[in-house]
Short mmCIF file of N, CA, C and O in Angstrom, two decimals:
data_model
loop_
_atom_site.label_atom_id
_atom_site.label_comp_id
_atom_site.label_asym_id
_atom_site.label_seq_id
_atom_site.Cartn_x
_atom_site.Cartn_y
_atom_site.Cartn_z
N MET A 1200 -8.62 -11.88 -4.19
CA MET A 1200 -9.38 -10.65 -4.23
C MET A 1200 -8.60 -9.61 -5.03
O MET A 1200 -7.41 -9.44 -4.83
N GLU A 1201 -9.28 -8.94 -5.87
CA GLU A 1201 -8.64 -7.90 -6.68
C GLU A 1201 -8.84 -6.55 -5.99
O GLU A 1201 -9.92 -5.96 -6.04
N ILE A 1202 -7.80 -6.07 -5.35
CA ILE A 1202 -7.84 -4.85 -4.55
C ILE A 1202 -8.31 -3.64 -5.37
O ILE A 1202 -9.06 -2.80 -4.89
N LEU A 1203 -7.87 -3.56 -6.61
CA LEU A 1203 -8.19 -2.38 -7.42
C LEU A 1203 -9.62 -2.38 -7.95
O LEU A 1203 -10.07 -1.37 -8.48
N ASN A 1204 -10.35 -3.49 -7.78
CA ASN A 1204 -11.76 -3.53 -8.18
C ASN A 1204 -12.71 -3.20 -7.03
O ASN A 1204 -13.92 -3.15 -7.23
N LEU A 1205 -12.17 -2.97 -5.84
CA LEU A 1205 -13.02 -2.60 -4.72
C LEU A 1205 -13.59 -1.19 -4.95
O LEU A 1205 -12.93 -0.35 -5.57
N PRO A 1206 -14.79 -0.93 -4.47
CA PRO A 1206 -15.42 0.37 -4.72
C PRO A 1206 -14.56 1.57 -4.31
O PRO A 1206 -14.51 2.57 -5.02
N LEU A 1207 -13.87 1.49 -3.18
CA LEU A 1207 -13.04 2.61 -2.74
C LEU A 1207 -11.90 2.88 -3.71
O LEU A 1207 -11.64 4.03 -4.09
N SER A 1208 -11.23 1.83 -4.15
CA SER A 1208 -10.14 1.98 -5.13
C SER A 1208 -10.67 2.55 -6.43
O SER A 1208 -10.03 3.41 -7.05
N GLN A 1209 -11.83 2.08 -6.85
CA GLN A 1209 -12.45 2.58 -8.08
C GLN A 1209 -12.83 4.05 -7.95
O GLN A 1209 -12.56 4.84 -8.85
N LYS A 1210 -13.43 4.42 -6.83
CA LYS A 1210 -13.87 5.80 -6.61
C LYS A 1210 -12.67 6.76 -6.63
O LYS A 1210 -12.75 7.85 -7.18
N PHE A 1211 -11.56 6.33 -6.04
CA PHE A 1211 -10.37 7.17 -5.97
C PHE A 1211 -9.55 7.14 -7.26
O PHE A 1211 -8.69 7.98 -7.47
N GLY A 1212 -9.79 6.16 -8.11
CA GLY A 1212 -9.05 6.07 -9.37
C GLY A 1212 -7.64 5.51 -9.19
O GLY A 1212 -6.74 5.80 -9.97
N ILE A 1213 -7.45 4.69 -8.17
CA ILE A 1213 -6.14 4.07 -7.94
C ILE A 1213 -5.95 2.96 -8.96
O ILE A 1213 -6.84 2.15 -9.18
N LYS A 1214 -4.77 2.93 -9.59
CA LYS A 1214 -4.52 1.92 -10.63
C LYS A 1214 -3.06 1.48 -10.63
O LYS A 1214 -2.22 2.11 -9.99
N ILE A 1215 -2.79 0.41 -11.36
CA ILE A 1215 -1.41 -0.07 -11.51
C ILE A 1215 -0.61 1.02 -12.20
O ILE A 1215 -1.07 1.64 -13.15
N SER A 1216 0.59 1.23 -11.71
CA SER A 1216 1.41 2.32 -12.24
C SER A 1216 1.81 2.06 -13.69
O SER A 1216 2.19 0.96 -14.07
N SER A 1217 1.72 3.12 -14.49
CA SER A 1217 2.19 3.05 -15.87
C SER A 1217 3.71 3.11 -15.93
O SER A 1217 4.31 2.77 -16.94
N ASN A 1218 4.33 3.51 -14.82
CA ASN A 1218 5.79 3.54 -14.69
C ASN A 1218 6.22 2.27 -13.95
O ASN A 1218 5.88 2.10 -12.77
N PRO A 1219 6.96 1.36 -14.59
CA PRO A 1219 7.31 0.08 -13.96
C PRO A 1219 8.19 0.21 -12.71
O PRO A 1219 8.37 -0.75 -11.98
N GLU A 1220 8.69 1.40 -12.45
CA GLU A 1220 9.50 1.65 -11.26
C GLU A 1220 8.64 1.64 -9.99
O GLU A 1220 9.15 1.48 -8.89
N TYR A 1221 7.31 1.80 -10.16
CA TYR A 1221 6.40 1.91 -9.04
C TYR A 1221 5.33 0.83 -9.06
O TYR A 1221 5.11 0.18 -10.08
N LEU A 1222 4.64 0.69 -7.94
CA LEU A 1222 3.60 -0.31 -7.78
C LEU A 1222 2.24 0.21 -8.31
O LEU A 1222 1.68 -0.34 -9.24
N LEU A 1223 1.75 1.29 -7.69
CA LEU A 1223 0.46 1.87 -8.05
C LEU A 1223 0.61 3.36 -8.30
O LEU A 1223 1.62 3.95 -7.93
N GLU A 1224 -0.43 3.96 -8.90
CA GLU A 1224 -0.45 5.41 -9.09
C GLU A 1224 -1.83 5.95 -8.77
O GLU A 1224 -2.83 5.23 -8.81
N PHE A 1225 -1.86 7.24 -8.46
CA PHE A 1225 -3.07 7.91 -8.01
C PHE A 1225 -2.98 9.35 -8.49
O PHE A 1225 -1.97 10.02 -8.27
N ASN A 1226 -4.00 9.83 -9.15
CA ASN A 1226 -3.97 11.17 -9.73
C ASN A 1226 -4.77 12.15 -8.88
O ASN A 1226 -5.87 11.84 -8.42
N TYR A 1227 -4.21 13.33 -8.69
CA TYR A 1227 -4.88 14.40 -7.95
C TYR A 1227 -6.15 14.82 -8.67
O TYR A 1227 -6.19 14.90 -9.90
N SER A 1228 -7.19 15.10 -7.89
CA SER A 1228 -8.45 15.62 -8.44
C SER A 1228 -9.12 16.46 -7.36
O SER A 1228 -8.76 16.36 -6.18
N PRO A 1229 -10.11 17.27 -7.71
CA PRO A 1229 -10.82 18.06 -6.70
C PRO A 1229 -11.46 17.19 -5.61
O PRO A 1229 -11.63 17.64 -4.48
N PHE A 1230 -11.76 15.94 -5.93
CA PHE A 1230 -12.36 15.01 -4.98
C PHE A 1230 -11.45 14.73 -3.79
O PHE A 1230 -11.92 14.43 -2.70
N VAL A 1231 -10.12 14.83 -3.97
CA VAL A 1231 -9.17 14.46 -2.91
C VAL A 1231 -8.38 15.66 -2.37
O VAL A 1231 -7.41 15.48 -1.66
N LYS A 1232 -8.82 16.87 -2.69
CA LYS A 1232 -8.05 18.04 -2.25
C LYS A 1232 -8.43 18.47 -0.84
O LYS A 1232 -9.52 18.21 -0.35
N ASN A 1233 -7.48 19.16 -0.22
CA ASN A 1233 -7.71 19.71 1.11
C ASN A 1233 -7.89 21.23 1.02
O ASN A 1233 -8.04 21.78 -0.07
N HIS A 1234 -7.82 21.90 2.15
CA HIS A 1234 -8.06 23.34 2.21
C HIS A 1234 -6.96 24.19 1.55
O HIS A 1234 -7.16 25.37 1.30
N ILE A 1235 -5.80 23.59 1.26
CA ILE A 1235 -4.72 24.32 0.57
C ILE A 1235 -4.51 23.79 -0.86
O ILE A 1235 -3.46 23.97 -1.45
N ASN A 1236 -5.54 23.11 -1.36
CA ASN A 1236 -5.54 22.59 -2.74
C ASN A 1236 -4.40 21.62 -3.04
O ASN A 1236 -3.83 21.64 -4.13
N THR A 1237 -4.09 20.77 -2.08
CA THR A 1237 -3.15 19.67 -2.30
C THR A 1237 -3.86 18.39 -1.86
O THR A 1237 -5.00 18.43 -1.38
N PHE A 1238 -3.20 17.23 -2.03
CA PHE A 1238 -3.80 15.97 -1.59
C PHE A 1238 -4.17 16.04 -0.11
O PHE A 1238 -3.35 16.44 0.73
N HIS A 1239 -5.37 15.64 0.20
CA HIS A 1239 -5.80 15.51 1.59
C HIS A 1239 -5.03 14.36 2.23
O HIS A 1239 -4.78 13.33 1.60
N GLY A 1240 -4.64 14.53 3.49
CA GLY A 1240 -3.90 13.48 4.20
C GLY A 1240 -4.65 12.16 4.25
O GLY A 1240 -4.05 11.09 4.15
N GLY A 1241 -5.96 12.21 4.37
CA GLY A 1241 -6.76 10.98 4.38
C GLY A 1241 -6.69 10.24 3.06
O GLY A 1241 -6.64 9.02 3.02
N ALA A 1242 -6.66 11.00 1.97
CA ALA A 1242 -6.55 10.38 0.64
C ALA A 1242 -5.18 9.71 0.48
O ALA A 1242 -5.07 8.63 -0.09
N LEU A 1243 -4.13 10.37 0.99
CA LEU A 1243 -2.79 9.78 0.93
C LEU A 1243 -2.73 8.50 1.77
O LEU A 1243 -2.13 7.50 1.35
N TYR A 1244 -3.38 8.52 2.94
CA TYR A 1244 -3.42 7.32 3.77
C TYR A 1244 -4.13 6.18 3.04
O TYR A 1244 -3.65 5.05 3.02
N ILE A 1245 -5.27 6.48 2.44
CA ILE A 1245 -6.01 5.45 1.70
C ILE A 1245 -5.15 4.87 0.58
O ILE A 1245 -5.11 3.65 0.38
N PHE A 1246 -4.43 5.73 -0.13
CA PHE A 1246 -3.56 5.25 -1.21
C PHE A 1246 -2.44 4.37 -0.67
O PHE A 1246 -2.14 3.30 -1.22
N ALA A 1247 -1.82 4.77 0.43
CA ALA A 1247 -0.74 3.98 1.03
C ALA A 1247 -1.26 2.63 1.53
O ALA A 1247 -0.65 1.59 1.29
N GLU A 1248 -2.41 2.63 2.19
CA GLU A 1248 -2.98 1.37 2.71
C GLU A 1248 -3.41 0.46 1.57
O GLU A 1248 -3.22 -0.75 1.63
N THR A 1249 -3.98 1.04 0.53
CA THR A 1249 -4.35 0.25 -0.65
C THR A 1249 -3.11 -0.35 -1.31
O THR A 1249 -3.11 -1.52 -1.72
N SER A 1250 -2.04 0.42 -1.36
CA SER A 1250 -0.78 -0.09 -1.92
C SER A 1250 -0.25 -1.25 -1.10
O SER A 1250 0.25 -2.24 -1.64
N SER A 1251 -0.39 -1.17 0.23
CA SER A 1251 0.04 -2.25 1.10
C SER A 1251 -0.77 -3.52 0.85
O SER A 1251 -0.22 -4.61 0.72
N GLY A 1252 -2.09 -3.38 0.76
CA GLY A 1252 -2.95 -4.53 0.47
C GLY A 1252 -2.67 -5.12 -0.90
O GLY A 1252 -2.65 -6.35 -1.08
N PHE A 1253 -2.45 -4.27 -1.88
CA PHE A 1253 -2.13 -4.73 -3.24
C PHE A 1253 -0.80 -5.49 -3.24
O PHE A 1253 -0.67 -6.55 -3.87
N PHE A 1254 0.18 -4.99 -2.50
CA PHE A 1254 1.49 -5.64 -2.38
C PHE A 1254 1.34 -7.03 -1.76
O PHE A 1254 1.95 -8.00 -2.22
N LEU A 1255 0.49 -7.15 -0.73
CA LEU A 1255 0.22 -8.46 -0.14
C LEU A 1255 -0.39 -9.40 -1.16
O LEU A 1255 0.03 -10.55 -1.30
N ASN A 1256 -1.38 -8.90 -1.89
CA ASN A 1256 -2.06 -9.70 -2.89
C ASN A 1256 -1.07 -10.18 -3.96
O ASN A 1256 -1.12 -11.34 -4.38
N GLU A 1257 -0.19 -9.30 -4.40
CA GLU A 1257 0.80 -9.66 -5.41
C GLU A 1257 1.77 -10.74 -4.92
O GLU A 1257 2.16 -11.61 -5.67
N ASN A 1258 2.15 -10.66 -3.66
CA ASN A 1258 3.13 -11.60 -3.11
C ASN A 1258 2.53 -12.93 -2.67
O ASN A 1258 3.25 -13.93 -2.60
N PHE A 1259 1.25 -12.94 -2.35
CA PHE A 1259 0.61 -14.15 -1.85
C PHE A 1259 -0.59 -14.54 -2.70
O PHE A 1259 -1.54 -15.15 -2.21
N GLN A 1260 -0.55 -14.21 -3.97
CA GLN A 1260 -1.67 -14.44 -4.88
C GLN A 1260 -2.15 -15.89 -4.87
O GLN A 1260 -3.33 -16.15 -4.85
N ASN A 1261 -1.21 -16.82 -4.87
CA ASN A 1261 -1.58 -18.23 -4.91
C ASN A 1261 -2.19 -18.71 -3.59
O ASN A 1261 -2.82 -19.76 -3.55
N LEU A 1262 -2.02 -17.95 -2.52
CA LEU A 1262 -2.58 -18.33 -1.22
C LEU A 1262 -3.79 -17.48 -0.83
O LEU A 1262 -4.42 -17.75 0.18
N PHE A 1263 -4.10 -16.44 -1.59
CA PHE A 1263 -5.03 -15.42 -1.12
C PHE A 1263 -6.41 -15.96 -0.78
O PHE A 1263 -7.08 -15.43 0.11
N ASP A 1264 -6.86 -17.03 -1.43
CA ASP A 1264 -8.17 -17.59 -1.09
C ASP A 1264 -8.13 -18.37 0.22
O ASP A 1264 -9.17 -18.66 0.80
N ASN A 1265 -6.92 -18.71 0.70
CA ASN A 1265 -6.78 -19.52 1.90
C ASN A 1265 -6.25 -18.76 3.10
O ASN A 1265 -6.10 -19.33 4.18
N ILE A 1266 -5.92 -17.50 2.93
CA ILE A 1266 -5.40 -16.72 4.06
C ILE A 1266 -6.35 -15.58 4.39
O ILE A 1266 -7.19 -15.19 3.58
N HIS A 1267 -6.20 -15.08 5.60
CA HIS A 1267 -7.06 -14.00 6.09
C HIS A 1267 -6.19 -12.88 6.64
O HIS A 1267 -5.84 -12.88 7.81
N PRO A 1268 -5.84 -11.92 5.77
CA PRO A 1268 -5.02 -10.80 6.25
C PRO A 1268 -5.87 -9.77 7.00
O PRO A 1268 -7.01 -9.50 6.62
N MET A 1269 -5.31 -9.26 8.09
CA MET A 1269 -5.99 -8.22 8.85
C MET A 1269 -4.97 -7.14 9.18
O MET A 1269 -3.91 -7.44 9.74
N LEU A 1270 -5.27 -5.92 8.81
CA LEU A 1270 -4.41 -4.80 9.17
C LEU A 1270 -4.57 -4.54 10.66
O LEU A 1270 -5.66 -4.25 11.14
N ARG A 1271 -3.46 -4.68 11.41
CA ARG A 1271 -3.52 -4.50 12.86
C ARG A 1271 -3.20 -3.08 13.30
O ARG A 1271 -3.79 -2.57 14.22
N SER A 1272 -2.23 -2.49 12.64
CA SER A 1272 -1.87 -1.12 13.01
C SER A 1272 -1.16 -0.46 11.84
O SER A 1272 -0.70 -1.14 10.91
N SER A 1273 -1.07 0.84 11.92
CA SER A 1273 -0.35 1.58 10.88
C SER A 1273 0.22 2.85 11.47
O SER A 1273 -0.27 3.37 12.47
N LYS A 1274 1.27 3.32 10.82
CA LYS A 1274 1.92 4.57 11.21
C LYS A 1274 2.29 5.27 9.92
O LYS A 1274 2.86 4.65 9.01
N ILE A 1275 1.96 6.54 9.81
CA ILE A 1275 2.23 7.25 8.57
C ILE A 1275 2.85 8.60 8.90
O ILE A 1275 2.51 9.22 9.91
N LYS A 1276 3.80 9.00 8.06
CA LYS A 1276 4.46 10.29 8.25
C LYS A 1276 4.44 11.04 6.92
O LYS A 1276 4.93 10.54 5.91
N PHE A 1277 3.87 12.23 6.95
CA PHE A 1277 3.76 13.06 5.76
C PHE A 1277 4.99 13.96 5.66
O PHE A 1277 5.42 14.54 6.66
N SER A 1278 5.55 14.09 4.45
CA SER A 1278 6.77 14.86 4.26
C SER A 1278 6.55 16.19 3.55
O SER A 1278 7.18 17.18 3.89
N LYS A 1279 5.72 16.19 2.52
CA LYS A 1279 5.48 17.43 1.78
C LYS A 1279 4.16 17.35 1.04
O LYS A 1279 3.74 16.28 0.61
N PRO A 1280 3.49 18.50 0.88
CA PRO A 1280 2.23 18.52 0.13
C PRO A 1280 2.50 18.36 -1.36
O PRO A 1280 3.60 18.62 -1.84
N CYS A 1281 1.48 17.92 -2.08
CA CYS A 1281 1.67 17.77 -3.52
C CYS A 1281 0.33 17.74 -4.25
O CYS A 1281 -0.72 17.58 -3.65
N GLN A 1282 0.42 17.89 -5.55
CA GLN A 1282 -0.68 17.70 -6.49
C GLN A 1282 -0.14 16.81 -7.60
O GLN A 1282 1.00 16.38 -7.56
N GLY A 1283 -0.94 16.55 -8.61
CA GLY A 1283 -0.49 15.75 -9.75
C GLY A 1283 -0.56 14.27 -9.48
O GLY A 1283 -1.30 13.81 -8.62
N HIS A 1284 0.23 13.51 -10.21
CA HIS A 1284 0.30 12.06 -10.02
C HIS A 1284 1.19 11.75 -8.82
O HIS A 1284 2.22 12.38 -8.63
N ILE A 1285 0.78 10.74 -8.05
CA ILE A 1285 1.66 10.19 -7.03
C ILE A 1285 1.77 8.69 -7.27
O ILE A 1285 0.91 8.08 -7.89
N TYR A 1286 2.86 8.14 -6.78
CA TYR A 1286 3.20 6.74 -7.03
C TYR A 1286 3.61 6.07 -5.73
O TYR A 1286 4.08 6.72 -4.80
N SER A 1287 3.46 4.74 -5.69
CA SER A 1287 3.84 4.00 -4.48
C SER A 1287 4.88 2.94 -4.78
O SER A 1287 4.95 2.39 -5.89
N LYS A 1288 5.70 2.69 -3.77
CA LYS A 1288 6.62 1.55 -3.74
C LYS A 1288 6.37 0.81 -2.43
O LYS A 1288 5.97 1.42 -1.44
N ALA A 1289 6.60 -0.50 -2.44
CA ALA A 1289 6.34 -1.31 -1.25
C ALA A 1289 7.46 -2.31 -1.05
O ALA A 1289 8.06 -2.80 -2.01
N LYS A 1290 7.70 -2.62 0.22
CA LYS A 1290 8.65 -3.68 0.56
C LYS A 1290 8.30 -4.22 1.94
O LYS A 1290 7.58 -3.58 2.71
N PHE A 1291 8.78 -5.42 2.23
CA PHE A 1291 8.63 -5.98 3.56
C PHE A 1291 9.70 -5.36 4.45
O PHE A 1291 10.83 -5.16 4.02
N LEU A 1292 9.34 -5.08 5.69
CA LEU A 1292 10.26 -4.48 6.63
C LEU A 1292 10.77 -5.57 7.58
O LEU A 1292 9.97 -6.23 8.25
N GLU A 1293 12.07 -5.78 7.58
CA GLU A 1293 12.74 -6.72 8.49
C GLU A 1293 12.27 -8.17 8.33
O GLU A 1293 12.31 -8.95 9.29
N THR A 1294 11.81 -8.52 7.15
CA THR A 1294 11.45 -9.91 6.86
C THR A 1294 11.47 -10.09 5.35
O THR A 1294 11.83 -9.19 4.61
N SER A 1295 11.09 -11.26 4.91
CA SER A 1295 11.05 -11.55 3.48
C SER A 1295 9.81 -12.39 3.18
O SER A 1295 9.20 -12.98 4.08
N LYS A 1296 9.49 -12.46 1.92
CA LYS A 1296 8.36 -13.28 1.47
C LYS A 1296 8.57 -14.74 1.89
O LYS A 1296 7.65 -15.39 2.39
N GLU A 1297 9.79 -15.22 1.74
CA GLU A 1297 10.11 -16.61 2.09
C GLU A 1297 9.93 -16.87 3.58
O GLU A 1297 9.40 -17.91 3.98
N LYS A 1298 10.35 -15.92 4.41
CA LYS A 1298 10.21 -16.08 5.85
C LYS A 1298 8.73 -16.07 6.25
O LYS A 1298 8.31 -16.83 7.11
N ILE A 1299 7.94 -15.24 5.61
CA ILE A 1299 6.51 -15.19 5.89
C ILE A 1299 5.84 -16.50 5.49
O ILE A 1299 5.04 -17.06 6.25
N PHE A 1300 6.20 -17.05 4.32
CA PHE A 1300 5.66 -18.34 3.88
C PHE A 1300 5.99 -19.42 4.90
O PHE A 1300 5.14 -20.25 5.25
N LEU A 1301 7.23 -19.43 5.38
CA LEU A 1301 7.66 -20.42 6.37
C LEU A 1301 6.85 -20.29 7.65
O LEU A 1301 6.39 -21.30 8.21
N GLU A 1302 6.66 -19.07 8.13
CA GLU A 1302 5.85 -18.85 9.34
C GLU A 1302 4.41 -19.33 9.14
O GLU A 1302 3.82 -19.91 10.06
N LEU A 1303 3.86 -19.08 7.97
CA LEU A 1303 2.49 -19.53 7.69
C LEU A 1303 2.40 -21.05 7.69
O LEU A 1303 1.43 -21.62 8.19
N GLN A 1304 3.42 -21.72 7.15
CA GLN A 1304 3.43 -23.19 7.12
C GLN A 1304 3.60 -23.76 8.52
O GLN A 1304 2.95 -24.74 8.87
N GLN A 1305 4.47 -23.15 9.32
CA GLN A 1305 4.77 -23.69 10.64
C GLN A 1305 3.76 -23.30 11.71
O GLN A 1305 3.44 -24.09 12.59
N ASN A 1306 3.25 -22.06 11.65
CA ASN A 1306 2.42 -21.53 12.73
C ASN A 1306 0.98 -21.19 12.32
O ASN A 1306 0.20 -20.76 13.16
N ASN A 1307 0.69 -21.32 11.04
CA ASN A 1307 -0.61 -20.93 10.49
C ASN A 1307 -0.91 -19.45 10.65
O ASN A 1307 -2.06 -19.02 10.55
N LYS A 1308 0.12 -18.66 10.94
CA LYS A 1308 -0.03 -17.21 11.02
C LYS A 1308 1.32 -16.53 10.89
O LYS A 1308 2.36 -17.15 11.09
N SER A 1309 1.27 -15.26 10.55
CA SER A 1309 2.49 -14.46 10.45
C SER A 1309 2.15 -13.00 10.73
O SER A 1309 1.11 -12.51 10.29
N LEU A 1310 3.00 -12.35 11.47
CA LEU A 1310 2.85 -10.93 11.78
C LEU A 1310 4.05 -10.22 11.16
O LEU A 1310 5.20 -10.57 11.44
N PHE A 1311 3.78 -9.24 10.31
CA PHE A 1311 4.87 -8.55 9.62
C PHE A 1311 4.44 -7.15 9.23
O PHE A 1311 3.25 -6.80 9.30
N ILE A 1312 5.41 -6.36 8.79
CA ILE A 1312 5.17 -4.96 8.42
C ILE A 1312 5.55 -4.74 6.97
O ILE A 1312 6.60 -5.21 6.52
N THR A 1313 4.69 -4.02 6.26
CA THR A 1313 5.05 -3.55 4.92
C THR A 1313 5.38 -2.07 5.03
O THR A 1313 4.71 -1.32 5.74
N ASP A 1314 6.43 -1.69 4.34
CA ASP A 1314 6.87 -0.30 4.30
C ASP A 1314 6.41 0.28 2.96
O ASP A 1314 6.80 -0.23 1.90
N ILE A 1315 5.60 1.31 3.00
CA ILE A 1315 5.07 1.94 1.80
C ILE A 1315 5.60 3.36 1.70
O ILE A 1315 5.53 4.12 2.67
N THR A 1316 6.13 3.70 0.52
CA THR A 1316 6.62 5.05 0.28
C THR A 1316 5.88 5.62 -0.91
O THR A 1316 5.73 4.96 -1.93
N LEU A 1317 5.40 6.86 -0.75
CA LEU A 1317 4.71 7.55 -1.82
C LEU A 1317 5.61 8.64 -2.38
O LEU A 1317 6.28 9.35 -1.62
N TYR A 1318 5.60 8.77 -3.71
CA TYR A 1318 6.46 9.72 -4.42
C TYR A 1318 5.61 10.63 -5.31
O TYR A 1318 4.60 10.19 -5.85
N ASN A 1319 6.10 11.85 -5.50
CA ASN A 1319 5.47 12.72 -6.48
C ASN A 1319 6.11 12.51 -7.84
O ASN A 1319 6.99 11.66 -8.00
N GLU A 1320 5.69 13.29 -8.82
CA GLU A 1320 6.20 13.13 -10.19
C GLU A 1320 7.68 13.45 -10.31
O GLU A 1320 8.35 12.97 -11.22
N SER A 1321 8.22 14.24 -9.36
CA SER A 1321 9.65 14.57 -9.37
C SER A 1321 10.48 13.56 -8.58
O SER A 1321 11.65 13.79 -8.31
N LYS A 1322 9.85 12.46 -8.17
CA LYS A 1322 10.49 11.37 -7.42
C LYS A 1322 10.89 11.78 -6.00
O LYS A 1322 11.76 11.17 -5.40
N ASN A 1323 10.24 12.82 -5.47
CA ASN A 1323 10.45 13.22 -4.08
C ASN A 1323 9.50 12.42 -3.20
O ASN A 1323 8.33 12.20 -3.56
N ILE A 1324 9.97 12.03 -2.03
CA ILE A 1324 9.11 11.33 -1.08
C ILE A 1324 8.11 12.32 -0.50
O ILE A 1324 8.50 13.39 -0.02
N ILE A 1325 6.84 11.97 -0.57
CA ILE A 1325 5.81 12.82 0.03
C ILE A 1325 5.20 12.20 1.28
O ILE A 1325 4.60 12.90 2.09
N CYS A 1326 5.40 10.89 1.44
CA CYS A 1326 4.76 10.21 2.55
C CYS A 1326 5.37 8.82 2.70
O CYS A 1326 5.74 8.19 1.70
N ARG A 1327 5.49 8.37 3.94
CA ARG A 1327 5.97 7.01 4.19
C ARG A 1327 5.12 6.41 5.30
O ARG A 1327 4.80 7.09 6.27
N GLY A 1328 4.76 5.14 5.14
CA GLY A 1328 3.94 4.49 6.14
C GLY A 1328 4.35 3.05 6.38
O GLY A 1328 4.85 2.38 5.49
N ASP A 1329 4.16 2.60 7.61
CA ASP A 1329 4.36 1.21 7.99
C ASP A 1329 3.00 0.61 8.32
O ASP A 1329 2.24 1.19 9.10
N PHE A 1330 2.71 -0.53 7.73
CA PHE A 1330 1.43 -1.20 7.91
C PHE A 1330 1.69 -2.60 8.45
O PHE A 1330 2.31 -3.42 7.79
N GLU A 1331 1.23 -2.84 9.68
CA GLU A 1331 1.44 -4.13 10.33
C GLU A 1331 0.27 -5.05 10.02
O GLU A 1331 -0.90 -4.71 10.30
N TRP A 1332 0.58 -6.20 9.44
CA TRP A 1332 -0.43 -7.18 9.06
C TRP A 1332 -0.31 -8.45 9.88
O TRP A 1332 0.79 -8.92 10.14
N LEU A 1333 -1.45 -8.98 10.27
CA LEU A 1333 -1.54 -10.31 10.83
C LEU A 1333 -2.25 -11.17 9.79
O LEU A 1333 -3.37 -10.84 9.38
N VAL A 1334 -1.57 -12.21 9.33
CA VAL A 1334 -2.13 -13.10 8.32
C VAL A 1334 -2.32 -14.47 8.95
O VAL A 1334 -1.37 -15.05 9.50
N ASN A 1335 -3.55 -14.97 8.91
CA ASN A 1335 -3.89 -16.31 9.41
C ASN A 1335 -4.27 -17.20 8.24
O ASN A 1335 -4.88 -16.75 7.28
N VAL A 1336 -3.93 -18.49 8.38
CA VAL A 1336 -4.33 -19.47 7.38
C VAL A 1336 -5.65 -20.06 7.80
O VAL A 1336 -5.91 -20.30 8.95
#
């Protein structure tokens, strides 16, 4: 599944980052502003969750037609308001791609967390989230 072709990703304008240091990017627009003319918290959450799903797709691309990922829970912490371009980075928290593959082979499922960090154009952290995924084969 191509995460960035989903209607929500398309509507928000989420795309692969033009800066190779990051995973995805998202540009501020009036569509995503809040009452103080910065990114709405809901828009930041959508971008972080989309980044998490995209990260899963990138790491398990060869298995994606055979696995069923389900977001079980999430926790997000906002650090500072912003406008302009924002960028995401992703990593597995307390596990690795290899360990997840092994769990899928042995148990037909794996429970793990992706850590997503959002940055502004000045490389300041604006938001960090943990997304817990249950993946079944």
